[in-house]
């Protein structure tokens, strides 16, 4: 069994939102406030009835509802009241059949669908009270006191969360909720790993511990002493251990790692432990989805790599939904599993070639998310190119860096075409700044899918089409006059670059050799220089386009 589709209506930022999930791994990426966490929160709420670590019955608030919908409702009260807003989360299941959840009571009107609908909505039994409230006027907020919560299967049967055959574990490494020193998320995960007889054994052991405490001679003596001091009551006062409910052990036991209480362990280790425990749940009796919020939080690169490898290799049979801002996580787990969330819309990377998926998995250090999430990207080959392009942008934009305008300048080595595949999927505005290396025909062949009749409005290949030549040799090799450094010398001259680099070269060839052997240092000097630099036209084209 797995979650095939989720429909969200009027919950937080989502007025109307649908997402179809993969059976195994799903990765959601997007900018801050794009709604990634809300998707995880909605799924967990529908499956467990828990929000912010607490029961939804005690947490119903106007702020859970889509603001636009609430504002429309409140505005309508001044003229003709419209229907009260509601929150609805529909969960569609795939895989194993669940006949008790099969029916057409879903917004798709699909009689073969299996699942249920979670709803927070006005309860008609309060109609008279509500109408009286409206007549009084001056209603400025949602009357949530008249709302109720229901879980209804597609077969029109009312259920509770206990009847849902699919569970969820929400792991958010940025949030920690403790009760009596115990992490509530961890307690819930550990409880899910246990058999019923295990839980019974723990409860009995906890009761024996309580009885042992109460019957200890020293405690008996202390209780006698306490009662000798009392005069305002004739009731017996005693120290004891709380044992109010059969699950009292959940709130009094503390999980330890190497004999250290869990909440004293580093946050990175806490995240890893909770994730591994959740992933290792018994798949037969505890089928469910793992909702993992930004696993990169608090983890070193090495520890993150271990966690990602664990997810990718050991738990492939689990359905997992991850939200992340990490290019490494995205690349390593596979761009084919990525959902880009932008303006509350989903885009998938289904058009990439298998070679490109595998390339980024194996060489996961590339900043793919920088390009995916930016407004515009300028791709270049190396660090020196990146520094010069940023300097050029600052000269044209009153000292502002490109990133301040949502433009990313990204060094991609020789992987231009891999990144352009991603740009093609998203129709992302991307400029490529590349050297001609003295062979324009090779450039035209390499970028044939983006030049001439194949030119795309959102991709611009920027290259100096003039091939320069000379007689300089470095060792036995001919010098390449068609890279960034000689092009900069060509338009700026020997004197200016000597001034910027702090060199005293007498001839251009001498400076060419220096720039060849100190590419990044020269790029940094240009970036930091207060002098105005003349920028080659092909770089200006990439910036101004």
Coordinates of C-alpha atoms in Angstrom, one line a residue:
X1 CA 0.0 0.0 0.0
X2 CA 1.1 3.5 -0.7
X3 CA -0.3 7.1 -1.0
X4 CA -1.0 7.6 -4.7
X5 CA -2.5 11.1 -4.6
X6 CA -3.2 13.9 -2.1
X7 CA -5.7 16.6 -2.6
X8 CA -5.6 19.7 -0.3
X9 CA -8.3 22.3 -0.1
X10 CA -8.2 25.5 1.9
X11 CA -5.3 24.4 4.2
X12 CA -2.8 27.2 5.0
X13 CA -1.2 28.5 1.7
X14 CA -3.2 26.0 -0.4
X15 CA -6.6 26.9 -1.7
X16 CA -6.6 24.1 -4.2
X17 CA -3.7 21.7 -4.6
X18 CA -3.2 18.2 -5.9
X19 CA 0.0 16.1 -5.9
X20 CA 0.5 12.5 -7.3
X21 CA 3.3 10.7 -5.4
X22 CA 5.8 8.1 -6.4
X23 CA 5.4 4.7 -4.7
X24 CA 8.8 5.0 -3.1
X25 CA 10.9 8.1 -3.0
X26 CA 9.6 11.7 -3.4
X27 CA 11.7 14.9 -3.0
X28 CA 10.0 18.3 -2.8
X29 CA 12.1 21.3 -3.4
X30 CA 11.2 25.0 -3.6
X31 CA 12.0 28.4 -2.2
X32 CA 11.2 29.4 1.4
X33 CA 7.5 29.9 1.9
X34 CA 6.7 27.9 -1.2
X35 CA 4.5 25.4 0.8
X36 CA 6.9 22.3 1.1
X37 CA 6.3 21.9 4.8
X38 CA 2.6 22.4 4.4
X39 CA 2.3 19.3 2.2
X40 CA 4.1 17.1 4.8
X41 CA 2.0 18.6 7.5
X42 CA -1.3 18.0 5.6
X43 CA -0.5 14.4 5.0
X44 CA 0.5 13.8 8.6
X45 CA -2.6 15.6 9.9
X46 CA -4.9 13.5 7.7
X47 CA -3.3 10.2 8.7
X48 CA -2.7 10.9 12.4
X49 CA -4.9 13.8 13.5
X50 CA -1.7 15.4 14.9
X51 CA -0.5 18.9 14.1
X52 CA 2.4 20.7 15.8
X53 CA 2.8 17.6 18.0
X54 CA -0.7 17.9 19.4
X55 CA -4.2 16.6 18.7
X56 CA -6.0 18.6 16.0
X57 CA -9.1 18.6 18.3
X58 CA -7.3 21.0 20.6
X59 CA -5.6 23.0 17.8
X60 CA -8.3 24.1 15.5
X61 CA -7.6 27.7 14.6
X62 CA -8.5 30.2 11.9
X63 CA -4.9 30.3 10.9
X64 CA -5.0 26.7 9.6
X65 CA -7.4 27.9 6.9
X66 CA -6.4 29.5 3.7
X67 CA -6.3 33.3 4.4
X68 CA -7.8 34.2 1.0
X69 CA -10.8 32.0 1.6
X70 CA -11.3 33.3 5.2
X71 CA -11.1 36.9 4.0
X72 CA -13.7 36.3 1.3
X73 CA -16.0 34.8 3.9
X74 CA -15.7 37.6 6.4
X75 CA -16.1 40.2 3.6
X76 CA -19.3 38.5 2.4
X77 CA -20.9 38.9 5.9
X78 CA -21.3 42.6 5.1
X79 CA -23.5 41.8 2.1
X80 CA -24.6 38.3 1.5
X81 CA -22.9 35.6 3.6
X82 CA -21.3 32.8 1.6
X83 CA -20.8 29.2 2.8
X84 CA -18.4 28.8 5.7
X85 CA -14.9 27.8 4.7
X86 CA -13.7 24.2 5.3
X87 CA -10.4 22.3 5.2
X88 CA -10.3 19.1 3.2
X89 CA -7.4 16.7 2.7
X90 CA -8.2 13.6 0.5
X91 CA -5.8 10.7 0.6
X92 CA -5.9 8.2 -2.3
X93 CA -4.3 4.8 -1.8
X94 CA -2.6 2.6 -4.3
X95 CA -1.2 -0.9 -4.1
X96 CA -2.9 -3.3 -1.7
X97 CA -6.7 -3.2 -1.9
X98 CA -8.7 -1.8 1.0
X99 CA -12.3 -2.7 0.2
X100 CA -13.7 -0.8 3.2
X101 CA -12.3 2.4 1.8
X102 CA -13.4 1.8 -1.8
X103 CA -16.1 4.0 -3.3
X104 CA -17.0 7.2 -5.1
X105 CA -17.2 9.6 -2.1
X106 CA -14.3 11.6 -3.4
X107 CA -13.9 14.7 -5.5
X108 CA -12.8 12.7 -8.5
X109 CA -16.1 10.8 -8.4
X110 CA -14.1 7.7 -9.1
X111 CA -15.9 4.6 -8.0
X112 CA -12.7 2.6 -8.0
X113 CA -10.8 4.9 -5.8
X114 CA -9.6 3.8 -2.3
X115 CA -9.0 6.2 0.4
X116 CA -10.6 8.7 2.8
X117 CA -11.3 12.3 3.3
X118 CA -10.2 14.3 6.4
X119 CA -12.3 17.4 6.9
X120 CA -12.6 20.4 9.3
X121 CA -16.0 21.9 8.6
X122 CA -19.0 23.6 10.1
X123 CA -21.4 21.2 11.9
X124 CA -25.0 21.8 10.9
X125 CA -26.2 21.1 14.5
X126 CA -25.0 24.6 15.3
X127 CA -27.1 26.2 12.6
X128 CA -29.4 28.1 15.0
X129 CA -26.5 29.5 17.1
X130 CA -24.6 30.4 14.0
X131 CA -27.5 32.3 12.5
X132 CA -28.0 34.2 15.7
X133 CA -24.4 35.1 15.7
X134 CA -24.6 36.4 12.1
X135 CA -27.6 38.5 13.0
X136 CA -25.7 40.2 15.8
X137 CA -23.2 41.3 13.1
X138 CA -19.6 42.5 13.6
X139 CA -18.1 39.0 13.0
X140 CA -14.4 39.5 12.3
X141 CA -13.1 36.0 12.6
X142 CA -14.0 32.4 11.7
X143 CA -16.5 30.9 14.3
X144 CA -14.4 27.8 14.8
X145 CA -16.4 26.9 17.9
X146 CA -19.0 25.6 15.5
X147 CA -16.6 23.4 13.6
X148 CA -16.1 19.6 13.8
X149 CA -13.5 17.1 12.5
X150 CA -14.4 14.0 10.5
X151 CA -12.6 11.2 8.7
X152 CA -14.9 9.6 6.0
X153 CA -13.8 6.8 3.7
X154 CA -14.6 6.8 0.0
X155 CA -17.2 4.1 1.0
X156 CA -18.9 6.8 3.1
X157 CA -18.1 5.2 6.4
X158 CA -17.0 7.4 9.3
X159 CA -13.7 6.3 10.9
X160 CA -11.1 7.4 13.4
X161 CA -7.3 7.5 12.8
X162 CA -7.0 4.1 14.4
X163 CA -9.0 2.6 11.4
X164 CA -6.6 4.0 8.8
X165 CA -4.4 1.1 7.6
X166 CA -1.5 3.5 6.6
X167 CA 0.5 5.5 9.1
X168 CA 3.0 8.3 8.9
X169 CA 6.1 9.4 10.8
X170 CA 6.9 13.1 10.6
X171 CA 10.5 13.9 11.4
X172 CA 11.4 17.5 11.6
X173 CA 15.0 18.0 12.8
X174 CA 14.4 21.7 13.3
X175 CA 11.7 21.1 15.9
X176 CA 12.0 19.4 19.3
X177 CA 9.1 18.9 21.6
X178 CA 9.8 17.5 25.0
X179 CA 7.6 16.4 27.8
X180 CA 9.2 15.4 31.1
X181 CA 12.5 15.3 29.2
X182 CA 11.2 12.9 26.6
X183 CA 11.1 13.7 22.9
X184 CA 7.5 13.2 21.8
X185 CA 8.4 12.4 18.2
X186 CA 10.8 9.7 19.3
X187 CA 8.3 8.2 21.8
X188 CA 5.8 7.9 19.0
X189 CA 8.3 6.3 16.7
X190 CA 9.6 3.8 19.2
X191 CA 6.1 2.9 20.2
X192 CA 5.3 2.2 16.5
X193 CA 8.3 -0.2 16.4
X194 CA 6.9 -2.4 19.3
X195 CA 4.6 -5.3 19.3
X196 CA 1.5 -5.0 21.5
X197 CA 3.0 -7.5 24.0
X198 CA 6.1 -5.3 24.2
X199 CA 4.0 -2.3 25.2
X200 CA 2.2 -4.4 27.8
X201 CA 5.6 -5.6 29.2
X202 CA 6.8 -2.0 29.5
X203 CA 3.6 -0.9 31.2
X204 CA 3.9 -3.7 33.7
X205 CA 7.5 -3.0 34.4
X206 CA 6.7 0.7 34.9
X207 CA 3.9 -0.3 37.4
X208 CA 6.4 -2.5 39.3
X209 CA 8.8 0.4 39.4
X210 CA 6.1 2.6 40.9
X211 CA 5.2 -0.1 43.5
X212 CA 8.8 -0.6 44.4
X213 CA 9.2 3.2 45.0
X214 CA 6.1 3.4 47.1
X215 CA 7.0 0.4 49.2
X216 CA 10.6 1.4 49.8
X217 CA 11.2 1.8 53.6
X218 CA 12.9 5.2 53.2
X219 CA 9.9 6.5 51.2
X220 CA 7.5 5.1 53.9
X221 CA 9.5 6.9 56.6
X222 CA 9.5 10.2 54.6
X223 CA 5.7 10.0 54.1
X224 CA 5.2 9.4 57.9
X225 CA 7.3 12.5 58.6
X226 CA 5.3 14.6 56.0
X227 CA 2.0 13.6 57.7
X228 CA 3.3 14.5 61.1
X229 CA 3.8 18.1 60.0
X230 CA 0.3 18.6 58.5
X231 CA -2.5 20.2 60.5
X232 CA -5.0 21.7 58.0
X233 CA -6.2 18.4 56.5
X234 CA -7.0 15.0 57.8
X235 CA -6.2 13.4 54.5
X236 CA -3.1 11.3 54.0
X237 CA -0.3 13.0 52.1
X238 CA 2.3 10.8 50.4
X239 CA 5.1 11.0 47.8
X240 CA 4.4 8.6 44.9
X241 CA 5.0 8.1 41.2
X242 CA 2.3 9.1 38.9
X243 CA 0.4 6.2 37.3
X244 CA -2.8 7.8 36.1
X245 CA -3.4 5.9 32.8
X246 CA -2.3 2.7 31.2
X247 CA 0.1 4.7 28.9
X248 CA 1.6 6.7 31.8
X249 CA 5.0 5.2 31.0
X250 CA 5.2 7.2 27.7
X251 CA 5.5 10.4 29.6
X252 CA 7.8 9.3 32.4
X253 CA 10.4 7.1 30.6
X254 CA 13.4 8.8 29.0
X255 CA 15.2 7.4 25.9
X256 CA 18.9 7.3 26.2
X257 CA 21.9 7.0 23.8
X258 CA 25.0 5.5 25.4
X259 CA 23.4 6.2 28.8
X260 CA 22.9 9.9 27.9
X261 CA 19.3 11.2 27.8
X262 CA 18.2 11.7 24.3
X263 CA 17.5 15.5 24.7
X264 CA 21.2 16.0 25.7
X265 CA 22.5 14.4 22.5
X266 CA 23.5 16.6 19.6
X267 CA 20.7 17.7 17.3
X268 CA 22.3 16.0 14.3
X269 CA 22.4 12.6 16.1
X270 CA 18.8 13.1 17.2
X271 CA 17.7 13.6 13.6
X272 CA 19.6 10.5 12.4
X273 CA 18.3 8.3 15.2
X274 CA 14.7 9.3 14.7
X275 CA 15.0 8.9 11.0
X276 CA 16.5 5.4 11.2
X277 CA 14.0 4.2 13.8
X278 CA 11.1 5.5 11.6
X279 CA 12.5 3.9 8.5
X280 CA 13.0 0.6 10.3
X281 CA 9.4 0.1 11.3
X282 CA 7.9 -3.2 10.4
X283 CA 6.5 -2.9 6.9
X284 CA 4.0 -5.7 7.3
X285 CA 2.1 -4.3 10.4
X286 CA 3.1 -0.7 10.3
X287 CA 2.9 0.2 6.6
X288 CA 3.3 4.0 6.2
X289 CA 5.0 7.0 4.8
X290 CA 8.1 8.7 6.2
X291 CA 7.8 12.5 6.1
X292 CA 11.3 13.9 6.4
X293 CA 11.7 17.7 6.8
X294 CA 15.1 19.0 5.6
X295 CA 17.3 16.1 6.7
X296 CA 20.4 18.3 6.1
X297 CA 19.7 20.3 9.2
X298 CA 22.4 19.9 11.9
X299 CA 24.2 17.2 9.9
X300 CA 27.8 17.3 8.7
X301 CA 28.4 16.4 5.1
X302 CA 29.8 13.0 6.1
X303 CA 26.8 12.2 8.4
X304 CA 24.4 13.5 5.7
X305 CA 26.0 11.2 3.2
X306 CA 25.5 8.2 5.5
X307 CA 21.9 9.1 6.0
X308 CA 21.2 9.6 2.3
X309 CA 23.0 6.3 1.5
X310 CA 20.8 4.6 4.2
X311 CA 17.6 6.0 2.7
X312 CA 18.6 5.1 -0.9
X313 CA 19.9 1.6 -0.4
X314 CA 18.3 0.1 2.7
X315 CA 14.8 1.5 2.6
X316 CA 13.8 1.5 -1.1
X317 CA 10.6 -0.4 -0.3
X318 CA 9.4 2.5 2.0
X319 CA 7.3 5.4 0.7
X320 CA 9.3 8.5 1.7
X321 CA 8.6 12.2 1.2
X322 CA 11.5 14.5 1.8
X323 CA 11.6 18.3 1.7
X324 CA 15.0 19.8 1.2
X325 CA 17.1 22.8 0.3
X326 CA 20.2 20.7 -0.3
X327 CA 21.5 20.1 -3.9
X328 CA 23.5 17.2 -2.5
X329 CA 20.3 15.5 -1.2
X330 CA 18.5 16.1 -4.5
X331 CA 21.4 14.9 -6.7
X332 CA 22.2 11.8 -4.6
X333 CA 18.6 10.6 -4.3
X334 CA 17.8 11.3 -7.9
X335 CA 16.5 14.2 -9.9
X336 CA 13.9 11.8 -11.3
X337 CA 12.2 11.8 -7.9
X338 CA 12.1 15.6 -7.5
X339 CA 9.0 17.8 -7.4
X340 CA 9.7 21.5 -7.9
X341 CA 7.1 23.6 -6.0
X342 CA 6.9 27.1 -7.5
X343 CA 3.9 29.4 -7.1
X344 CA 1.9 26.5 -5.6
X345 CA 2.4 24.5 -8.8
X346 CA 4.4 21.2 -9.2
X347 CA 6.9 20.6 -11.9
X348 CA 8.7 17.2 -12.4
X349 CA 12.0 16.5 -14.1
X350 CA 10.6 13.7 -16.2
X351 CA 12.3 14.7 -19.5
X352 CA 15.9 14.4 -18.3
X353 CA 18.0 11.6 -19.9
X354 CA 19.0 8.6 -17.8
X355 CA 22.7 9.6 -18.3
X356 CA 22.0 13.0 -16.7
X357 CA 20.1 11.5 -13.7
X358 CA 23.1 9.1 -13.1
X359 CA 25.7 11.9 -13.7
X360 CA 24.3 14.0 -10.9
X361 CA 23.9 11.0 -8.6
X362 CA 27.6 10.1 -9.0
X363 CA 28.9 13.7 -9.0
X364 CA 26.5 15.1 -6.4
X365 CA 28.4 18.2 -5.5
X366 CA 26.9 20.3 -8.3
X367 CA 24.6 23.2 -7.2
X368 CA 21.6 22.0 -9.2
X369 CA 19.1 23.6 -6.8
X370 CA 20.8 27.0 -7.2
X371 CA 19.7 26.9 -10.9
X372 CA 16.4 25.2 -10.2
X373 CA 15.3 27.9 -7.7
X374 CA 16.7 31.1 -9.2
X375 CA 15.0 33.6 -11.4
X376 CA 17.8 33.5 -14.0
X377 CA 21.1 31.6 -14.2
X378 CA 24.4 32.4 -15.9
X379 CA 26.5 29.3 -16.4
X380 CA 30.3 29.5 -16.7
X381 CA 33.2 27.1 -16.7
X382 CA 35.3 28.1 -13.7
X383 CA 35.9 30.3 -10.7
X384 CA 37.7 33.0 -12.6
X385 CA 34.8 33.3 -15.1
X386 CA 32.4 33.5 -12.2
X387 CA 34.3 36.3 -10.5
X388 CA 34.6 38.4 -13.7
X389 CA 30.9 37.9 -14.5
X390 CA 29.9 39.1 -11.0
X391 CA 32.2 42.1 -11.4
X392 CA 30.7 42.9 -14.7
X393 CA 27.2 42.7 -13.2
X394 CA 28.1 45.0 -10.3
X395 CA 29.5 47.6 -12.8
X396 CA 26.2 47.6 -14.7
X397 CA 24.0 47.6 -11.6
X398 CA 25.3 50.1 -9.1
X399 CA 27.4 47.7 -7.2
X400 CA 24.7 45.0 -6.7
X401 CA 25.6 41.4 -6.8
X402 CA 23.6 39.2 -9.3
X403 CA 22.2 37.1 -6.4
X404 CA 20.6 40.3 -5.0
X405 CA 18.4 40.3 -8.1
X406 CA 17.7 36.6 -8.0
X407 CA 20.4 35.8 -10.6
X408 CA 22.8 32.9 -9.9
X409 CA 26.2 32.8 -11.5
X410 CA 27.2 29.1 -11.4
X411 CA 30.5 27.4 -12.3
X412 CA 29.6 24.1 -13.9
X413 CA 32.9 22.9 -15.2
X414 CA 32.3 21.2 -18.5
X415 CA 28.8 20.1 -17.6
X416 CA 26.9 22.8 -19.5
X417 CA 24.7 20.4 -21.4
X418 CA 23.6 18.6 -18.2
X419 CA 22.4 21.9 -16.7
X420 CA 20.8 22.9 -20.0
X421 CA 18.7 19.7 -19.8
X422 CA 17.4 20.9 -16.5
X423 CA 16.8 24.4 -17.9
X424 CA 14.8 22.8 -20.8
X425 CA 12.6 20.9 -18.3
X426 CA 11.8 24.1 -16.4
X427 CA 12.0 26.5 -19.3
X428 CA 14.3 28.4 -17.0
X429 CA 16.0 31.5 -18.3
X430 CA 19.7 30.5 -18.6
X431 CA 22.7 32.2 -20.3
X432 CA 25.8 30.2 -21.1
X433 CA 29.1 32.0 -21.1
X434 CA 31.7 29.9 -22.8
X435 CA 35.1 30.2 -24.5
X436 CA 35.3 29.4 -28.2
X437 CA 38.7 27.8 -27.8
X438 CA 39.5 28.7 -31.4
X439 CA 36.9 26.4 -32.8
X440 CA 33.5 28.0 -33.5
X441 CA 32.4 24.9 -35.5
X442 CA 32.9 22.8 -32.3
X443 CA 30.8 25.3 -30.3
X444 CA 28.0 25.2 -33.0
X445 CA 28.0 21.4 -32.9
X446 CA 28.0 21.2 -29.1
X447 CA 25.1 23.6 -28.7
X448 CA 23.2 22.6 -31.9
X449 CA 20.0 22.1 -29.9
X450 CA 20.1 25.7 -28.7
X451 CA 21.4 27.6 -31.7
X452 CA 20.0 28.7 -35.1
X453 CA 16.7 27.1 -35.9
X454 CA 16.7 25.4 -32.6
X455 CA 17.2 28.6 -30.6
X456 CA 15.0 28.7 -27.5
X457 CA 13.6 31.9 -26.0
X458 CA 14.8 31.0 -22.5
X459 CA 18.4 29.8 -23.4
X460 CA 21.1 32.0 -24.7
X461 CA 24.6 30.7 -25.7
X462 CA 27.0 33.6 -25.3
X463 CA 30.4 33.2 -27.1
X464 CA 32.9 35.5 -28.7
X465 CA 32.7 34.3 -32.4
X466 CA 36.0 36.0 -33.3
X467 CA 38.9 33.6 -33.3
X468 CA 42.1 35.2 -32.2
X469 CA 45.6 33.8 -32.9
X470 CA 49.3 34.4 -32.1
X471 CA 52.7 32.9 -31.9
X472 CA 53.0 32.4 -28.1
X473 CA 53.9 29.0 -26.8
X474 CA 53.9 27.8 -23.2
X475 CA 56.4 24.9 -23.1
X476 CA 55.7 22.9 -26.3
X477 CA 52.0 23.8 -26.5
X478 CA 50.5 26.7 -28.5
X479 CA 48.8 29.3 -26.3
X480 CA 45.0 29.5 -26.5
X481 CA 44.1 33.1 -27.4
X482 CA 40.4 32.3 -27.1
X483 CA 39.7 32.0 -23.4
X484 CA 38.6 34.6 -20.9
X485 CA 42.0 35.9 -19.8
X486 CA 43.3 36.8 -23.3
X487 CA 39.9 38.3 -24.2
X488 CA 40.2 40.5 -21.1
X489 CA 43.7 41.6 -22.1
X490 CA 42.5 42.4 -25.7
X491 CA 39.8 44.9 -24.5
X492 CA 41.6 46.4 -21.5
X493 CA 45.2 46.6 -22.5
X494 CA 48.5 45.8 -20.8
X495 CA 48.7 49.0 -18.6
X496 CA 45.3 48.6 -17.0
X497 CA 45.7 44.9 -16.2
X498 CA 49.2 45.5 -14.8
X499 CA 47.7 48.1 -12.5
X500 CA 44.9 45.7 -11.3
X501 CA 47.1 42.7 -10.9
X502 CA 50.1 44.6 -9.3
X503 CA 52.4 43.2 -12.0
X504 CA 55.0 45.0 -14.2
X505 CA 55.0 43.0 -17.3
X506 CA 56.6 44.8 -20.3
X507 CA 54.9 42.7 -23.0
X508 CA 51.5 41.3 -23.5
X509 CA 52.8 37.7 -23.9
X510 CA 54.5 38.0 -20.5
X511 CA 51.1 39.0 -18.9
X512 CA 49.3 36.2 -20.8
X513 CA 51.7 33.7 -19.2
X514 CA 51.0 35.2 -15.8
X515 CA 47.2 35.1 -16.2
X516 CA 47.4 31.5 -17.6
X517 CA 49.2 30.3 -14.4
X518 CA 47.2 32.5 -12.0
X519 CA 43.6 32.3 -13.3
X520 CA 41.7 32.4 -10.0
X521 CA 44.0 35.0 -8.4
X522 CA 43.5 37.2 -11.4
X523 CA 39.8 36.8 -11.3
X524 CA 39.8 37.7 -7.6
X525 CA 41.9 40.8 -8.3
X526 CA 39.5 42.0 -11.0
X527 CA 36.5 41.4 -8.7
X528 CA 38.0 43.4 -5.9
X529 CA 39.4 46.2 -8.0
X530 CA 38.0 49.7 -7.8
X531 CA 39.0 50.4 -11.4
X532 CA 36.4 50.2 -14.1
X533 CA 37.0 47.1 -16.2
X534 CA 36.1 46.8 -19.9
X535 CA 34.0 43.7 -20.3
X536 CA 34.1 41.6 -23.4
X537 CA 30.8 41.8 -25.4
X538 CA 29.8 38.1 -25.0
X539 CA 29.8 38.5 -21.2
X540 CA 27.8 41.7 -21.4
X541 CA 25.3 39.8 -23.6
X542 CA 24.8 37.2 -20.9
X543 CA 24.2 39.8 -18.3
X544 CA 21.9 42.2 -20.3
X545 CA 19.8 39.5 -21.9

